[in-house]
CSV table of C-alpha atoms and ligand atoms in Angstrom, one decimal:
chain,number,residue,atom,x,y,z
A,1,MET,CA,95.0,76.6,90.9
A,2,ILE,CA,97.7,75.3,88.3
A,3,THR,CA,96.4,77.0,85.4
A,4,GLU,CA,96.2,80.4,87.4
A,5,SER,CA,99.9,80.1,88.0
A,6,LYS,CA,101.6,81.8,85.1
A,7,ILE,CA,104.2,84.1,86.0
A,8,LEU,CA,106.3,86.5,84.1
A,9,ILE,CA,109.6,87.9,85.5
A,10,VAL,CA,111.1,90.9,83.9
A,11,ASP,CA,114.5,92.1,85.0
A,12,ASP,CA,117.4,93.5,82.8
A,13,GLU,CA,119.9,91.5,84.6
A,14,LYS,CA,120.1,87.9,83.1
A,15,THR,CA,121.3,86.0,86.1
A,16,GLN,CA,118.7,87.7,88.4
A,17,ARG,CA,115.7,86.6,86.2
A,18,ASP,CA,117.2,83.1,85.6
A,19,ALA,CA,117.8,82.7,89.2
A,20,LEU,CA,114.1,83.6,90.1
A,21,ALA,CA,112.5,81.6,87.2
A,22,GLN,CA,114.4,78.6,88.2
A,23,LEU,CA,113.0,78.9,91.9
A,24,LEU,CA,109.5,79.5,90.8
A,25,GLU,CA,109.6,76.6,88.4
A,26,MET,CA,110.4,74.2,91.3
A,27,ASP,CA,107.7,75.8,93.2
A,28,GLY,CA,105.2,74.3,90.2
A,29,TYR,CA,104.6,77.7,88.3
A,30,ALA,CA,104.8,78.1,84.6
A,31,VAL,CA,107.4,80.9,84.1
A,32,LYS,CA,108.4,83.2,81.3
A,33,THR,CA,111.1,86.0,81.3
A,34,ALA,CA,111.5,89.2,79.6
A,35,SER,CA,114.7,91.6,79.5
A,36,ASN,CA,112.8,94.6,79.2
A,37,GLY,CA,109.4,96.2,79.4
A,38,ALA,CA,108.6,96.4,75.6
A,39,ALA,CA,109.5,92.5,75.4
A,40,ALA,CA,107.3,91.9,78.6
A,41,LEU,CA,104.3,93.7,76.9
A,42,ASN,CA,104.7,91.5,73.9
A,43,ILE,CA,104.9,88.2,75.9
A,44,ILE,CA,101.5,89.2,78.0
A,45,ASP,CA,99.6,88.9,74.9
A,46,ARG,CA,100.3,85.6,74.1
A,47,PHE,CA,101.3,84.1,77.6
A,48,MET,CA,98.6,85.9,79.7
A,49,PRO,CA,100.3,85.7,82.9
A,50,SER,CA,98.2,85.9,86.2
A,51,VAL,CA,101.4,87.7,88.0
A,52,VAL,CA,104.2,89.8,86.6
A,53,ILE,CA,107.4,90.2,89.0
A,54,THR,CA,109.3,93.2,87.7
A,55,ASP,CA,112.4,94.9,88.7
A,56,PHE,CA,112.0,98.7,89.0
A,57,LYS,CA,115.3,100.0,87.5
A,58,MET,CA,115.5,99.1,84.1
A,59,PRO,CA,116.7,101.1,80.8
A,60,ASN,CA,113.8,102.7,78.5
A,61,MET,CA,111.0,101.7,80.6
A,62,SER,CA,110.7,101.4,84.4
A,63,GLY,CA,108.9,99.0,86.4
A,64,SER,CA,106.3,101.8,87.1
A,65,GLN,CA,105.6,102.8,83.6
A,66,LEU,CA,105.5,98.9,82.9
A,67,ILE,CA,102.7,98.2,85.5
A,68,SER,CA,100.9,101.1,84.2
A,69,ALA,CA,100.9,99.7,80.4
A,70,ILE,CA,100.1,96.3,81.8
A,71,LYS,CA,97.0,97.5,83.7
A,72,LYS,CA,95.9,99.5,80.5
A,73,LYS,CA,96.2,96.1,78.6
A,74,ASN,CA,94.7,94.0,81.6
A,75,PRO,CA,93.8,95.1,85.0
A,76,LEU,CA,93.5,91.6,86.1
A,77,ILE,CA,97.2,91.0,86.0
A,78,GLU,CA,98.8,91.4,89.3
A,79,ALA,CA,102.3,93.0,89.5
A,80,ILE,CA,104.9,92.9,92.1
A,81,VAL,CA,107.7,95.4,92.1
A,82,VAL,CA,111.3,94.6,93.2
A,83,THR,CA,113.3,97.5,94.3
A,84,ALA,CA,116.4,98.5,95.8
A,85,TYR,CA,116.5,98.4,99.7
A,86,GLY,CA,115.2,101.7,101.1
A,87,ASN,CA,113.6,103.1,98.0
A,88,ILE,CA,110.0,103.6,99.5
A,89,ASP,CA,108.8,106.5,97.4
A,90,ILE,CA,109.2,104.1,94.4
A,91,ALA,CA,107.4,101.7,96.0
A,92,VAL,CA,104.7,104.0,96.8
A,93,ASP,CA,104.7,105.2,93.1
A,94,ALA,CA,104.6,101.7,91.6
A,95,MET,CA,101.6,100.7,94.3
A,96,LYS,CA,99.6,104.1,92.9
A,97,LYS,CA,99.9,102.7,89.4
A,98,GLY,CA,98.5,99.5,90.5
A,99,ALA,CA,101.3,97.1,91.9
A,100,TYR,CA,99.8,94.8,94.2
A,101,ASP,CA,102.8,94.9,96.5
A,102,PHE,CA,106.6,95.7,96.3
A,103,ILE,CA,109.6,93.7,97.8
A,104,THR,CA,113.2,94.9,98.3
A,105,LYS,CA,116.4,93.6,97.3
A,106,PRO,CA,117.7,91.1,98.1
A,107,ILE,CA,114.6,89.0,97.5
A,108,ASP,CA,113.6,86.9,100.2
A,109,PHE,CA,112.1,83.9,98.3
A,110,GLU,CA,109.8,82.7,101.1
A,111,HIS,CA,108.3,86.1,101.3
A,112,LEU,CA,108.1,86.4,97.6
A,113,SER,CA,106.2,83.0,97.4
A,114,ILE,CA,103.7,84.6,99.9
A,115,LEU,CA,103.2,87.7,98.1
A,116,ILE,CA,102.6,85.5,94.7
A,117,LYS,CA,100.0,83.4,96.4
A,118,LYS,CA,98.2,86.4,97.9
A,119,ALA,CA,98.3,88.3,94.5
A,120,SER,CA,96.8,85.3,92.9
A,121,GLU,CA,94.1,84.9,95.6
A,122,LYS,CA,93.3,88.6,95.0
A,123,ARG,CA,93.1,88.1,91.3
A,124,MET,CA,90.7,85.1,91.7
A,125,ILE,CA,88.4,87.2,94.1
A,126,THR,CA,88.3,90.1,91.9
A,127,ILE,CA,87.7,87.9,88.7
A,128,GLU,CA,84.7,86.2,90.6
A,129,ASN,CA,83.5,89.7,91.8
A,130,ILE,CA,84.1,91.6,88.7
A,131,GLN,CA,80.4,92.2,88.1
A,132,LEU,CA,79.8,93.4,91.9
A,133,LYS,CA,82.9,95.5,91.7
A,134,GLN,CA,81.8,97.1,88.6
A,135,GLN,CA,78.5,98.3,90.2
A,136,LEU,CA,80.5,99.5,93.2
A,137,SER,CA,82.6,101.6,91.2
A,138,SER,CA,80.1,103.4,89.7
A,139,VAL,CA,78.7,104.5,93.1
A,140,SER,CA,80.7,107.7,93.6
A,141,HIS,CA,82.2,109.0,96.4
A,142,LYS,CA,79.8,110.6,99.5
A,143,ILE,CA,80.5,113.7,101.2
A,144,ILE,CA,81.7,112.7,104.6
A,145,GLY,CA,81.6,114.8,107.9
A,146,GLU,CA,79.8,115.5,110.9
A,147,SER,CA,80.9,119.0,111.7
A,148,ASP,CA,78.1,121.5,111.7
A,149,SER,CA,79.6,123.5,109.0
A,150,ILE,CA,79.7,120.7,106.7
A,151,LYS,CA,75.9,119.7,107.7
A,152,LYS,CA,75.2,123.1,106.7
A,153,VAL,CA,76.6,122.7,103.2
A,154,LEU,CA,74.6,119.5,102.7
A,155,SER,CA,71.5,121.0,103.9
A,156,VAL,CA,71.7,123.8,101.3
A,157,VAL,CA,72.5,121.4,98.5
A,158,LYS,CA,69.3,119.3,99.6
A,159,ARG,CA,67.3,122.6,99.5
A,160,VAL,CA,68.5,124.0,96.2
A,161,ALA,CA,69.1,120.5,94.3
A,162,GLY,CA,65.8,120.6,92.9
A,163,THR,CA,65.7,124.3,91.5
A,164,ASP,CA,67.4,125.2,88.3
A,165,VAL,CA,68.8,128.4,89.7
A,166,PRO,CA,72.7,128.9,89.5
A,167,VAL,CA,75.0,127.9,92.3
A,168,MET,CA,78.3,129.4,93.0
A,169,ILE,CA,80.6,127.2,95.0
A,170,THR,CA,83.6,128.6,96.8
A,171,GLY,CA,86.3,127.1,98.8
A,172,GLU,CA,90.1,126.5,99.1
A,173,SER,CA,91.6,123.9,97.0
A,174,GLY,CA,90.8,120.3,98.0
A,175,THR,CA,87.8,121.1,100.3
A,176,GLY,CA,85.5,118.9,98.2
A,177,LYS,CA,83.7,121.6,95.7
A,178,GLU,CA,83.4,119.1,93.2
A,179,LEU,CA,81.8,116.6,95.5
A,180,VAL,CA,79.2,119.1,96.3
A,181,VAL,CA,78.6,119.6,92.4
A,182,ASP,CA,78.1,115.7,91.9
A,183,ALA,CA,75.8,115.8,94.8
A,184,LEU,CA,73.9,118.9,93.6
A,185,HIS,CA,73.6,117.0,90.2
A,186,LYS,CA,72.5,113.6,91.4
A,187,SER,CA,69.8,115.0,93.6
A,188,SER,CA,68.5,117.4,91.1
A,189,GLY,CA,66.3,114.9,89.3
A,190,ARG,CA,67.7,116.4,86.1
A,191,LYS,CA,67.6,113.5,83.4
A,192,GLY,CA,70.4,115.0,81.1
A,193,ASN,CA,74.1,114.6,82.1
A,194,LEU,CA,76.5,116.5,84.2
A,195,ILE,CA,79.1,118.2,82.1
A,196,LYS,CA,82.2,119.5,83.6
A,197,ILE,CA,84.6,122.3,82.0
A,198,ASN,CA,87.5,123.6,83.7
A,199,ALA,CA,88.2,127.2,82.4
A,200,ALA,CA,91.9,126.9,83.8
A,201,ALA,CA,92.8,123.6,82.2
A,202,ILE,CA,91.7,124.5,78.6
A,203,PRO,CA,93.7,126.8,76.5
A,204,ILE,CA,91.9,130.3,76.0
A,205,ASP,CA,91.5,130.0,72.2
A,206,LEU,CA,89.8,126.7,72.6
A,207,LEU,CA,87.5,127.5,75.3
A,208,GLU,CA,84.8,129.3,73.2
A,209,SER,CA,84.3,126.4,71.1
A,210,GLU,CA,84.4,124.0,73.9
A,211,LEU,CA,81.7,125.8,75.5
A,212,PHE,CA,79.5,126.8,72.4
A,213,GLY,CA,80.5,124.3,69.6
A,214,TYR,CA,80.9,125.1,66.1
A,215,GLU,CA,79.3,124.5,62.9
A,216,LYS,CA,81.0,122.8,59.8
A,217,GLY,CA,83.3,125.3,58.2
A,218,ALA,CA,83.1,128.1,60.7
A,219,PHE,CA,86.8,128.6,60.5
A,220,THR,CA,89.9,126.9,58.9
A,221,GLY,CA,90.0,123.4,60.5
A,222,ALA,CA,86.4,123.2,61.4
A,223,GLU,CA,85.7,120.2,58.8
A,224,SER,CA,83.0,119.1,60.7
A,225,SER,CA,80.6,120.4,63.4
A,226,LYS,CA,81.3,120.2,67.1
A,227,VAL,CA,78.6,120.0,70.0
A,228,GLY,CA,79.4,122.3,72.7
A,229,LYS,CA,79.1,121.7,76.5
A,230,PHE,CA,76.0,123.7,76.9
A,231,ASP,CA,74.3,121.2,74.5
A,232,LEU,CA,76.1,118.3,76.1
A,233,ALA,CA,74.6,119.0,79.2
A,234,SER,CA,71.0,119.8,77.7
A,235,LYS,CA,68.4,118.9,80.4
A,236,GLY,CA,71.3,118.2,82.9
A,237,THR,CA,73.9,120.2,84.6
A,238,LEU,CA,76.9,122.4,83.4
A,239,PHE,CA,79.5,123.0,85.8
A,240,LEU,CA,82.0,125.7,85.1
A,241,ASP,CA,85.0,124.8,87.3
A,242,GLU,CA,87.7,127.7,88.0
A,243,ILE,CA,85.1,130.4,86.9
A,244,GLY,CA,87.7,132.9,87.9
A,245,ASP,CA,89.9,132.1,85.2
A,246,MET,CA,87.4,132.5,82.5
A,247,PRO,CA,88.4,135.1,79.8
A,248,TYR,CA,87.0,138.4,79.7
A,249,ASN,CA,85.4,138.3,76.4
A,250,LEU,CA,83.9,134.9,77.2
A,251,GLN,CA,82.3,136.3,80.3
A,252,SER,CA,80.1,138.5,78.2
A,253,LYS,CA,79.0,135.6,76.0
A,254,LEU,CA,78.2,133.5,79.0
A,255,LEU,CA,76.3,136.4,80.6
A,256,ARG,CA,74.2,136.4,77.5
A,257,VAL,CA,73.6,132.8,77.6
A,258,LEU,CA,72.6,133.0,81.2
A,259,GLN,CA,70.2,135.7,80.5
A,260,GLU,CA,68.7,134.6,77.3
A,261,LYS,CA,69.1,130.8,77.9
A,262,MET,CA,70.2,130.7,74.2
A,263,VAL,CA,73.3,129.5,72.7
A,264,MET,CA,74.8,130.3,69.4
A,265,PRO,CA,77.6,127.9,68.1
A,266,ILE,CA,80.4,129.5,66.4
A,267,GLY,CA,79.6,130.0,62.8
A,268,ALA,CA,75.8,129.2,63.2
A,269,SER,CA,73.3,131.6,61.7
A,270,SER,CA,70.6,131.2,64.7
A,271,GLU,CA,70.6,130.7,68.3
A,272,HIS,CA,68.7,127.8,69.8
A,273,PRO,CA,67.3,127.6,73.4
A,274,ILE,CA,69.0,125.3,75.9
A,275,ASP,CA,67.7,124.1,79.3
A,276,VAL,CA,70.8,123.7,81.5
A,277,ARG,CA,71.5,124.0,85.1
A,278,ILE,CA,74.7,126.1,85.8
A,279,ILE,CA,77.0,125.5,88.7
A,280,ALA,CA,80.3,127.4,89.1
A,281,ALA,CA,83.3,126.9,91.3
A,282,THR,CA,86.4,129.1,92.5
A,283,ASN,CA,89.0,128.6,94.6
A,284,GLN,CA,90.3,132.4,94.5
A,285,ASN,CA,88.8,135.2,95.9
A,286,LEU,CA,86.7,136.8,93.2
A,287,ASP,CA,85.9,140.0,95.1
A,288,LYS,CA,89.5,141.1,94.3
A,289,ARG,CA,89.2,140.1,90.6
A,290,ILE,CA,86.1,142.1,90.3
A,291,SER,CA,87.4,145.0,92.0
A,292,THR,CA,90.4,145.0,89.6
A,293,GLY,CA,87.9,144.7,86.4
A,294,ALA,CA,89.2,141.1,85.8
A,295,PHE,CA,85.8,139.7,86.3
A,296,ARG,CA,82.5,140.9,85.4
A,297,ASN,CA,80.3,142.0,88.5
A,298,ASP,CA,77.1,141.2,86.7
A,299,LEU,CA,78.2,137.9,85.8
A,300,TYR,CA,79.2,137.2,89.3
A,301,TYR,CA,75.8,138.1,90.5
A,302,ARG,CA,74.1,135.9,87.9
A,303,LEU,CA,76.1,133.1,88.8
A,304,SER,CA,75.8,133.2,92.6
A,305,VAL,CA,72.0,133.2,93.3
A,306,ILE,CA,72.9,130.6,95.6
A,307,LYS,CA,76.4,130.6,97.2
A,308,ILE,CA,77.8,127.7,99.1
A,309,ASP,CA,81.0,128.1,100.6
A,310,VAL,CA,82.8,124.8,101.6
A,311,PRO,CA,84.8,125.3,104.8
A,312,PRO,CA,88.6,124.8,104.9
A,313,LEU,CA,89.5,121.4,106.9
A,314,ARG,CA,91.2,123.2,109.8
A,315,GLU,CA,88.0,124.9,110.7
A,316,ARG,CA,86.1,121.4,110.9
A,317,LYS,CA,88.8,119.5,112.7
A,318,GLU,CA,86.1,117.3,114.4
A,319,ASP,CA,85.7,115.6,110.8
A,320,ILE,CA,89.3,114.6,110.6
A,321,PRO,CA,89.1,111.2,112.3
A,322,ILE,CA,86.0,110.2,110.5
A,323,LEU,CA,87.4,111.2,107.2
A,324,ALA,CA,90.7,109.4,108.2
A,325,GLU,CA,89.0,106.3,108.9
A,326,GLU,CA,86.9,106.3,105.8
A,327,PHE,CA,89.7,106.7,103.6
A,328,CYS,CA,91.7,104.0,105.4
A,329,LYS,CA,89.1,101.9,104.7
A,330,GLU,CA,88.9,102.6,101.2
A,331,PHE,CA,92.8,102.3,100.4
A,332,ALA,CA,93.0,99.2,102.7
A,333,SER,CA,90.5,97.5,100.4
A,334,ARG,CA,92.1,99.0,97.1
A,335,TYR,CA,95.7,97.8,98.1
A,336,ASN,CA,94.1,94.7,99.8
A,337,LYS,CA,95.6,95.4,103.3
A,338,ASN,CA,94.2,94.2,106.4
A,339,ILE,CA,94.5,97.6,108.3
A,340,LYS,CA,91.9,98.4,110.8
A,341,GLY,CA,92.6,102.0,111.4
A,342,PHE,CA,95.2,104.4,113.3
A,343,THR,CA,97.0,104.5,116.6
A,344,GLN,CA,95.9,107.1,119.1
A,345,GLU,CA,99.0,108.9,118.4
A,346,ALA,CA,99.0,108.8,114.5
A,347,LEU,CA,95.3,110.1,114.9
A,348,GLN,CA,96.4,112.8,117.3
A,349,ALA,CA,98.9,113.7,114.7
A,350,LEU,CA,96.5,113.9,111.8
A,351,THR,CA,94.1,115.9,114.1
A,352,ASN,CA,96.7,118.6,115.1
A,353,TYR,CA,97.8,119.5,111.5
A,354,ASP,CA,96.2,122.4,109.5
A,355,TYR,CA,96.1,121.0,105.9
A,356,PRO,CA,96.6,123.9,103.5
A,357,GLY,CA,95.8,121.4,100.9
A,358,ASN,CA,92.4,120.3,102.8
A,359,ILE,CA,90.9,116.9,102.4
A,360,ARG,CA,92.9,116.2,99.5
A,361,GLU,CA,96.1,116.7,101.6
A,362,LEU,CA,94.5,114.2,104.1
A,363,ARG,CA,93.5,111.7,101.7
A,364,ASN,CA,97.0,111.4,100.1
A,365,TYR,CA,98.6,111.1,103.8
A,366,VAL,CA,96.3,108.2,104.4
A,367,GLU,CA,96.9,106.6,101.1
A,368,ARG,CA,100.6,106.7,101.6
A,369,ALA,CA,100.5,105.2,105.0
A,370,VAL,CA,98.0,102.4,104.0
A,371,ILE,CA,100.7,101.4,101.3
A,372,LEU,CA,103.5,101.5,103.6
A,373,SER,CA,101.9,100.0,106.8
A,374,HIS,CA,102.8,96.3,107.7
A,375,SER,CA,100.3,96.5,110.9
A,376,SER,CA,96.8,96.4,111.4
A,377,LEU,CA,97.2,100.0,113.0
A,378,ILE,CA,98.8,103.1,111.2
A,379,ASP,CA,101.5,104.4,113.5
A,380,VAL,CA,102.6,107.8,113.6
A,381,SER,CA,105.9,106.9,112.1
A,382,LEU,CA,104.3,106.6,108.7
A,383,MET,CA,103.0,110.3,109.0
A,384,PRO,CA,104.7,112.7,106.9
A,385,SER,CA,107.2,115.1,108.7
A,386,GLU,CA,105.0,118.1,108.4
A,387,LEU,CA,102.6,116.2,110.7
A,388,LYS,CA,104.9,114.7,113.1
A,389,ASN,CA,106.7,118.1,114.0
A,390,ILE,CA,103.7,120.0,115.2
A,391,GLN,CA,103.1,117.6,117.9
A,392,PRO,CA,103.0,119.3,121.2
A,393,ASP,CA,105.6,117.8,123.6
A,394,ALA,CA,104.0,115.4,126.0
A,395,SER,CA,106.7,116.1,128.5
A,396,ILE,CA,105.6,119.7,128.9
A,397,SER,CA,103.6,120.0,132.3
A,398,ILE,CA,102.0,122.6,133.9
A,399,ASP,CA,103.5,122.2,137.2
A,400,ASN,CA,105.2,125.2,137.1
A,401,GLY,CA,102.3,127.2,136.0
A,402,LEU,CA,100.6,127.9,132.6
A,403,GLU,CA,103.1,130.7,131.6
A,404,ALA,CA,106.0,128.3,132.1
A,405,ALA,CA,104.4,125.4,130.1
A,406,VAL,CA,103.5,127.9,127.3
A,407,GLU,CA,107.2,128.9,127.2
A,408,ALA,CA,108.4,125.3,127.1
A,409,LEU,CA,106.1,124.9,124.1
A,410,GLU,CA,107.2,127.8,122.6
A,411,ARG,CA,110.8,126.8,122.6
A,412,ASP,CA,110.0,123.5,121.4
A,413,LEU,CA,108.2,124.8,118.3
A,414,ILE,CA,111.3,127.1,117.4
A,415,LYS,CA,113.6,124.5,118.1
A,416,ASN,CA,111.4,122.2,115.6
A,417,ALA,CA,111.2,125.0,113.0
A,418,LEU,CA,114.9,125.6,113.0
A,419,GLU,CA,115.5,121.8,112.7
A,420,THR,CA,113.2,121.3,109.8
A,421,THR,CA,114.5,124.4,107.8
A,422,GLY,CA,118.2,123.4,108.1
A,423,MET,CA,118.7,126.1,110.8
A,424,VAL,CA,118.1,128.9,108.4
A,425,GLN,CA,116.4,131.6,110.4
A,426,THR,CA,114.8,133.4,107.6
A,427,ARG,CA,112.8,130.2,106.8
A,428,ALA,CA,112.2,129.3,110.3
A,429,ALA,CA,110.6,132.7,111.0
A,430,GLN,CA,108.2,132.2,107.8
A,431,LYS,CA,107.3,128.8,109.0
A,432,LEU,CA,106.6,130.3,112.5
A,433,LYS,CA,104.9,133.4,110.8
A,434,ILE,CA,106.8,135.8,113.0
A,435,SER,CA,109.4,138.2,111.8
A,436,GLU,CA,113.3,137.6,111.9
A,437,ARG,CA,113.7,140.0,114.6
A,438,VAL,CA,111.1,138.5,116.8
A,439,LEU,CA,112.8,135.0,116.3
A,440,ARG,CA,116.2,136.5,117.1
A,441,TYR,CA,114.8,137.9,120.2
A,442,LYS,CA,113.2,134.7,121.3
A,443,LEU,CA,116.4,132.6,120.4
A,444,ALA,CA,118.3,134.9,122.7
A,445,LYS,CA,115.7,134.4,125.5
A,446,TYR,CA,115.5,130.9,125.4
A,447,GLY,CA,119.4,130.6,125.0
A,448,PHE,CA,119.8,129.0,121.6
A,449,LYS,CA,123.1,129.2,120.2
B,1,ATP,N1,83.5,115.6,102.7
B,1,ATP,C1,84.3,114.8,101.9
B,1,ATP,N2,84.3,113.5,102.1
B,1,ATP,C2,85.2,112.6,101.6
B,1,ATP,N3,86.1,113.0,100.7
B,1,ATP,C3,86.0,114.1,100.3
B,1,ATP,C4,85.2,115.2,100.9
B,1,ATP,N4,85.7,116.4,100.4
B,1,ATP,C5,86.6,116.1,99.6
B,1,ATP,N5,87.0,115.0,99.6
B,1,ATP,C6,87.9,114.4,98.7
B,1,ATP,O1,89.0,115.2,98.5
B,1,ATP,C7,89.6,115.4,97.0
B,1,ATP,C8,89.4,116.8,96.9
B,1,ATP,O2,88.0,117.1,96.5
B,1,ATP,P1,87.5,117.9,95.3
B,1,ATP,O3,88.4,117.6,94.2
B,1,ATP,O4,86.3,118.0,95.3
B,1,ATP,O5,88.4,119.4,95.6
B,1,ATP,P2,88.1,120.8,95.2
B,1,ATP,O6,87.5,121.6,96.1
B,1,ATP,O7,87.2,120.6,94.0
B,1,ATP,O8,89.6,121.4,94.8
B,1,ATP,P3,90.1,122.2,93.6
B,1,ATP,O9,89.7,123.6,94.0
B,1,ATP,O10,91.5,122.1,93.9
B,1,ATP,O11,89.7,121.7,92.5
B,1,ATP,C9,88.5,114.4,96.5
B,1,ATP,O12,89.4,113.2,96.3
B,1,ATP,C10,87.4,114.2,97.3
B,1,ATP,O13,86.9,113.0,96.8
B,2,MG,MG1,87.9,121.0,91.9
């Protein structure tokens, strides 16, 4: 193991890094130190440490930025971040950037020793399994869910995947539209690639050349020709994400491509045929854009021969526990944590919530909780406040009848809304989706001061 035990300490405070270096050397490690991120990156090239211990707060380059840079250079180097006590968000951020773990100041040396050993172990296992890991990482996420509504989506995917008719996928942000696209392409049997283009993310003036490509000399600056996405997706699938943001003039060109199955790169003298399956997605209500004339009706019909509506998570709450457990497994393995799942209370809190950000939001909460958890079951205390606030009060009983119980619950929810909005009535009313007038009435009714 001794060859595996090279450690780099990065800290802008000399006394701190020297003290740590001395302790670790006494433990038999080969140690080098650096006073900032840039120096650390320099040393890494020659010294090739197995573990880097870095302070978070440093001038020029933060610990988090350093970890990103290290991981880019060599993902096998494990990093441990030192943060000030209580700076949990920083620790979470560093873990997301790829840190193995974090330790708070003042450093408990015993604890640090254990972390270093564990990080080195993880590194060895990773090195041994690297080939296996590479294979695994190419297996993309599967669509998880047992609800009738997600099963319906999957059955449509199965039935239409093999055809080449256009598919329109609708659904709120974070519902899994992109996963549906992946599934459609994978089960299509089409030999070409799945090419994605997001109409909202690309500057309008570049969209056309991205989609159709151009010939050399088509315009000033076109020094060589460029292959467009339609051609890159040849014999495969082209995914037009955020189709609602496609500018009007391009909508006409798109319509023509769909009708004729021919494309003409900018500056080309002739069209050529293409064999591409088109899938479009949107999280906005296209009906509205159609009625205001911002989106072409005829294009809409061309694109939505088959429509798949991915339901929001709050309409398939039975999927929440399955998804949460699955994400928990995934992140526990990613962050090397021994976590088995959630406490009953945590699962209840997860299930009660409505998720405006859908599965993406749920996934983020689970990731955060896995990072922060120190026990084998994730506790409700690790859930963000949004989730904790809506748990119905267990003390509410129906001994005095349903009406009294409902009133008690209402009182609790109002109290909660006020507390979480800093007692600002306008905001509390918004949160409760009632008018301020009704809120005032209820405050008086329940004797709030
Ligand atoms: N059924 C599911 N099973 C497992 N993971 C899911 C599922 N649905 C969504 N996810 C995960 O949730 C996240 C968001 O999904 P995705 O990017 O597909 O959403 P989207 O509908 O395309 O959102 P947007 O409209 O914001 O682009 C991804 O990390 C995805 O892997
Ligand atoms: Mg998407």
